[in-house]
PDB file of C-alpha atoms in Angstrom:
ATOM      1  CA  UNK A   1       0.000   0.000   0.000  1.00 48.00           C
ATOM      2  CA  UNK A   2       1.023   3.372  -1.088  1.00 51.00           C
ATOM      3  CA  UNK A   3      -0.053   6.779   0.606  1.00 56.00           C
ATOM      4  CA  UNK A   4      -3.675   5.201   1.442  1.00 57.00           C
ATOM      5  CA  UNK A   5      -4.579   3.474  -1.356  1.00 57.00           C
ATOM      6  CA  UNK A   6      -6.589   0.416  -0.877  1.00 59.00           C
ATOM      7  CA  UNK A   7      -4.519  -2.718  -0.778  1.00 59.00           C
ATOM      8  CA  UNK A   8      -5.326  -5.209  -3.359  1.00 63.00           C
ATOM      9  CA  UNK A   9      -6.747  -7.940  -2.418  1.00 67.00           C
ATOM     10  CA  UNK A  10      -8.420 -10.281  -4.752  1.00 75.00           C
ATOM     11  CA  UNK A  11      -8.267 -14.037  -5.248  1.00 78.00           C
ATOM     12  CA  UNK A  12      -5.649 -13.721  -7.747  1.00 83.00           C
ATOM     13  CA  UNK A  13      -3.165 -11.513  -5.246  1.00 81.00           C
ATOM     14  CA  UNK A  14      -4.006 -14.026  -2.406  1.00 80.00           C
ATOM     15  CA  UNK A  15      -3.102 -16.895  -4.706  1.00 82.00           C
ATOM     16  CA  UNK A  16       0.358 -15.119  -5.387  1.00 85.00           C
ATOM     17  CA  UNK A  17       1.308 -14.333  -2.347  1.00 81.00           C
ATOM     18  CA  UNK A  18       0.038 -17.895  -0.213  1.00 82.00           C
ATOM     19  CA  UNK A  19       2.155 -19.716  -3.220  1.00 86.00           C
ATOM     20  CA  UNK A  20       5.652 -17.477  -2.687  1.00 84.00           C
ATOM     21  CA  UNK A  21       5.225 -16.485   0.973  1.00 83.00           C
ATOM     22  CA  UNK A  22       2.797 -18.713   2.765  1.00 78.00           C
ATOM     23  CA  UNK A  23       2.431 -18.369   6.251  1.00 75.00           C
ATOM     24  CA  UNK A  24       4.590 -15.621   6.739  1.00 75.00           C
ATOM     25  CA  UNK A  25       1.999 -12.673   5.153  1.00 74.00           C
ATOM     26  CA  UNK A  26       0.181 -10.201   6.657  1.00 70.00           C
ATOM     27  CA  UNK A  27      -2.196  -8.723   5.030  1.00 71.00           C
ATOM     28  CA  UNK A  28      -6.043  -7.798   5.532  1.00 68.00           C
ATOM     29  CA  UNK A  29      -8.407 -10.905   4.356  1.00 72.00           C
ATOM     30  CA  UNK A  30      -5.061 -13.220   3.924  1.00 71.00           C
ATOM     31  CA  UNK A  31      -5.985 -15.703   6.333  1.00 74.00           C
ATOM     32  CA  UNK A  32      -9.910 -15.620   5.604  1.00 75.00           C
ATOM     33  CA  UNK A  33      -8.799 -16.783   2.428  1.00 75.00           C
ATOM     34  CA  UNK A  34      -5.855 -19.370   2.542  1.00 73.00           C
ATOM     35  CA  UNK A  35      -6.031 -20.227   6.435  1.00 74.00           C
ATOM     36  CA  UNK A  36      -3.029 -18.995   6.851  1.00 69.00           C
ATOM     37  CA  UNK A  37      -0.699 -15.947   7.985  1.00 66.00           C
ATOM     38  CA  UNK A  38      -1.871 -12.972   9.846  1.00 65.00           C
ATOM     39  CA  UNK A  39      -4.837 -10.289   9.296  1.00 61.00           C
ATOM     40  CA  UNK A  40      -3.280  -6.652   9.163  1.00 62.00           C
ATOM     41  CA  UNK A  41      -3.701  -5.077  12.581  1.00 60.00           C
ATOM     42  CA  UNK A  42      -6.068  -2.735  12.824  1.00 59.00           C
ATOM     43  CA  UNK A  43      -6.344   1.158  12.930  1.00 53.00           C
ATOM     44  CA  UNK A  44      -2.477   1.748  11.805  1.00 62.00           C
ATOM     45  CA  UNK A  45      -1.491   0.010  15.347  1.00 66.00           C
ATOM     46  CA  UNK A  46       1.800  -0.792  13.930  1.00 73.00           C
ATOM     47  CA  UNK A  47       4.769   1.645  13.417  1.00 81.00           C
ATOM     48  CA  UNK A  48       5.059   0.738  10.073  1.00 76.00           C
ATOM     49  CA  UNK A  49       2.161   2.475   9.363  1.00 72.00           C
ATOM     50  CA  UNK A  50       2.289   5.459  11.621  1.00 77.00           C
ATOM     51  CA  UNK A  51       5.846   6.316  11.635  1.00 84.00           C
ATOM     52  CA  UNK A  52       8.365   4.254   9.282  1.00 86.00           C
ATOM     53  CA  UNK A  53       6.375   5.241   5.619  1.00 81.00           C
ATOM     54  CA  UNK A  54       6.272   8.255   6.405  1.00 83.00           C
ATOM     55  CA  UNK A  55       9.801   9.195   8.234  1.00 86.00           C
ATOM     56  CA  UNK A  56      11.105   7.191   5.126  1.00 88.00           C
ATOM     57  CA  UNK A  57       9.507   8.760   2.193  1.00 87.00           C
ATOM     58  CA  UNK A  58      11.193  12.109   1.712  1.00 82.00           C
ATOM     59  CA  UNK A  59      14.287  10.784   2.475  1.00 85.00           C
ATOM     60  CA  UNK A  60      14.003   7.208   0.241  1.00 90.00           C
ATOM     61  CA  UNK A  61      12.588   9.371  -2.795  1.00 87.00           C
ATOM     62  CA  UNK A  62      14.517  12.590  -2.447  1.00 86.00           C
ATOM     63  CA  UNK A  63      17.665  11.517  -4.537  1.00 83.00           C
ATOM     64  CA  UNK A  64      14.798   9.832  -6.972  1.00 91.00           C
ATOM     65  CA  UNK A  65      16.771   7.174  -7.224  1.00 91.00           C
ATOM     66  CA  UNK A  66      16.278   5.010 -11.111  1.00 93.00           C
ATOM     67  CA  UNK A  67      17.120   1.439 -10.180  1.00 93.00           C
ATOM     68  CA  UNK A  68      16.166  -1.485  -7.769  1.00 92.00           C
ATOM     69  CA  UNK A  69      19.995  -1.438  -6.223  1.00 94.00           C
ATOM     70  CA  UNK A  70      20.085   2.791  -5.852  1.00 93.00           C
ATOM     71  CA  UNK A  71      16.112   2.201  -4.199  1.00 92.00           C
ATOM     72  CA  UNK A  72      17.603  -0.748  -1.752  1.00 92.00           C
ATOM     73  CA  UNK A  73      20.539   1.597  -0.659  1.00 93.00           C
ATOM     74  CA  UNK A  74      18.363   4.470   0.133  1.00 92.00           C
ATOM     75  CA  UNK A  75      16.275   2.586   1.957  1.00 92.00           C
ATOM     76  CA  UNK A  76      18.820   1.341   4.180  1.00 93.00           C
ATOM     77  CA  UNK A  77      20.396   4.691   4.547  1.00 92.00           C
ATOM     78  CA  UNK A  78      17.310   6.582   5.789  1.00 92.00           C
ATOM     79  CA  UNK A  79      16.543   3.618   8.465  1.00 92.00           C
ATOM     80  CA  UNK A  80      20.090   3.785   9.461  1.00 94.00           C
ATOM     81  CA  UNK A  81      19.693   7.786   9.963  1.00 92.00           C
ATOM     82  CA  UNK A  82      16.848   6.933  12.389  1.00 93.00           C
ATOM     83  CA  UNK A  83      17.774   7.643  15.849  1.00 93.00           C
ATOM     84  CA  UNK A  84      17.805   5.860  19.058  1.00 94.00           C
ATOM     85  CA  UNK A  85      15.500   8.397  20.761  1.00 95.00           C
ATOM     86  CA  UNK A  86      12.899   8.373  18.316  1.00 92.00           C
ATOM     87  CA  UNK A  87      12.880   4.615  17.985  1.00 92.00           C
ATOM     88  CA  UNK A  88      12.302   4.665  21.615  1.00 93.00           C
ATOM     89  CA  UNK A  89       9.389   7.437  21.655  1.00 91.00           C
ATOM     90  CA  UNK A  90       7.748   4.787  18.484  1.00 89.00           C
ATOM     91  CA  UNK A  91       8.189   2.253  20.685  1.00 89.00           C
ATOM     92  CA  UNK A  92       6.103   3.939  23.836  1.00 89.00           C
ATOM     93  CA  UNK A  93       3.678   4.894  21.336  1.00 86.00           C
ATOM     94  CA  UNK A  94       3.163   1.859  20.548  1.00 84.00           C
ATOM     95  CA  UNK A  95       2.301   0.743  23.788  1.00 86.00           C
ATOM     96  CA  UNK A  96      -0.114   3.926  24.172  1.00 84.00           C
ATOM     97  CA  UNK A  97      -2.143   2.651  20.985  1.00 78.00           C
ATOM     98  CA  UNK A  98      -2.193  -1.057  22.142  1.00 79.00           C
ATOM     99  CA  UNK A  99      -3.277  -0.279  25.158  1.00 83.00           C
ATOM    100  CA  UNK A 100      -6.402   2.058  23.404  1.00 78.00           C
ATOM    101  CA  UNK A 101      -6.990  -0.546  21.573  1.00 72.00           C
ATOM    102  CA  UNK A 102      -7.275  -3.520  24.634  1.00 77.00           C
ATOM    103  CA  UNK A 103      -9.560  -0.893  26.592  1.00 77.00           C
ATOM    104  CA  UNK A 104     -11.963  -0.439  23.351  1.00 71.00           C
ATOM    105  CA  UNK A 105     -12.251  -4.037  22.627  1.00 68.00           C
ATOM    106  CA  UNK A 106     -10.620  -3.377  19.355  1.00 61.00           C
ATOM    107  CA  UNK A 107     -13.682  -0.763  18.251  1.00 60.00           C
ATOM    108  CA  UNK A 108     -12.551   2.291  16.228  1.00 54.00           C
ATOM    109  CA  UNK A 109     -11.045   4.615  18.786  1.00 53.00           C
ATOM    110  CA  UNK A 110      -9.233   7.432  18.204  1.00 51.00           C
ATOM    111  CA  UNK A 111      -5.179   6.850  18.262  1.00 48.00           C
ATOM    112  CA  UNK A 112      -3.055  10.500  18.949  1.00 50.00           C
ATOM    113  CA  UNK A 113       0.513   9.901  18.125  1.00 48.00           C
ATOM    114  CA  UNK A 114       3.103  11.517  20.497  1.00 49.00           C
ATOM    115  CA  UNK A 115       4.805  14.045  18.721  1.00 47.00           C
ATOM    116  CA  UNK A 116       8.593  13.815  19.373  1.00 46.00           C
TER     117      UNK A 116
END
């Protein structure tokens, strides 16, 4: 998924991914349909989705880099340039959203990110 779009998911993408990856995908609907892997968590509970994308993005995409090997090294340089402390202030948020989501029975509730 790419800045909100809907992720694809239709017999043909399940089919894909349960022959190449199995078990090991998450992904919303995935196990509904193959019995297998992991449903995507819900509400952006994961700091993949509320922090990595988008502390990535400028920095992956701002050389605009025009092969697979130039992508792969900007992508490890911007993770690398991620700090200690903000891992850590992720990592309590985190805890902050689980714990919304435990105390709302995993209902829509509103998630406020810490701001570092």
């Amino acid at each position: 998924m790419q800045d909100g779009a809907r992720p694809n998911n239709t017999e043909k993408v399940f089919r894909f991914l349960d022959e190449y990856f199995g078990n090991r995908v998450i992904a919303l609907n995935y196990p509904k349909f193959t019995g297998t892997g992991m449903d995507w968590p819900p509400y952006d509970s994961t700091p993949c989705d509320y922090f990595l994308w988008g502390a990535l993005k400028d920095t992956v995409y701002g050389n605009h880099p025009s092969t697979l090997d130039e992508l792969d090294s900007a992508i490890c340089v911007a993770c690398n340039s991620i700090s200690i402390e903000t891992l850590k202030d992720v990592m309590s948020n985190l805890i902050l959203r689980l714990r919304r989501l435990i105390f709302s029975n995993g209902e829509h509730c509103v998630l406020i990110a810490k701001t570092a």
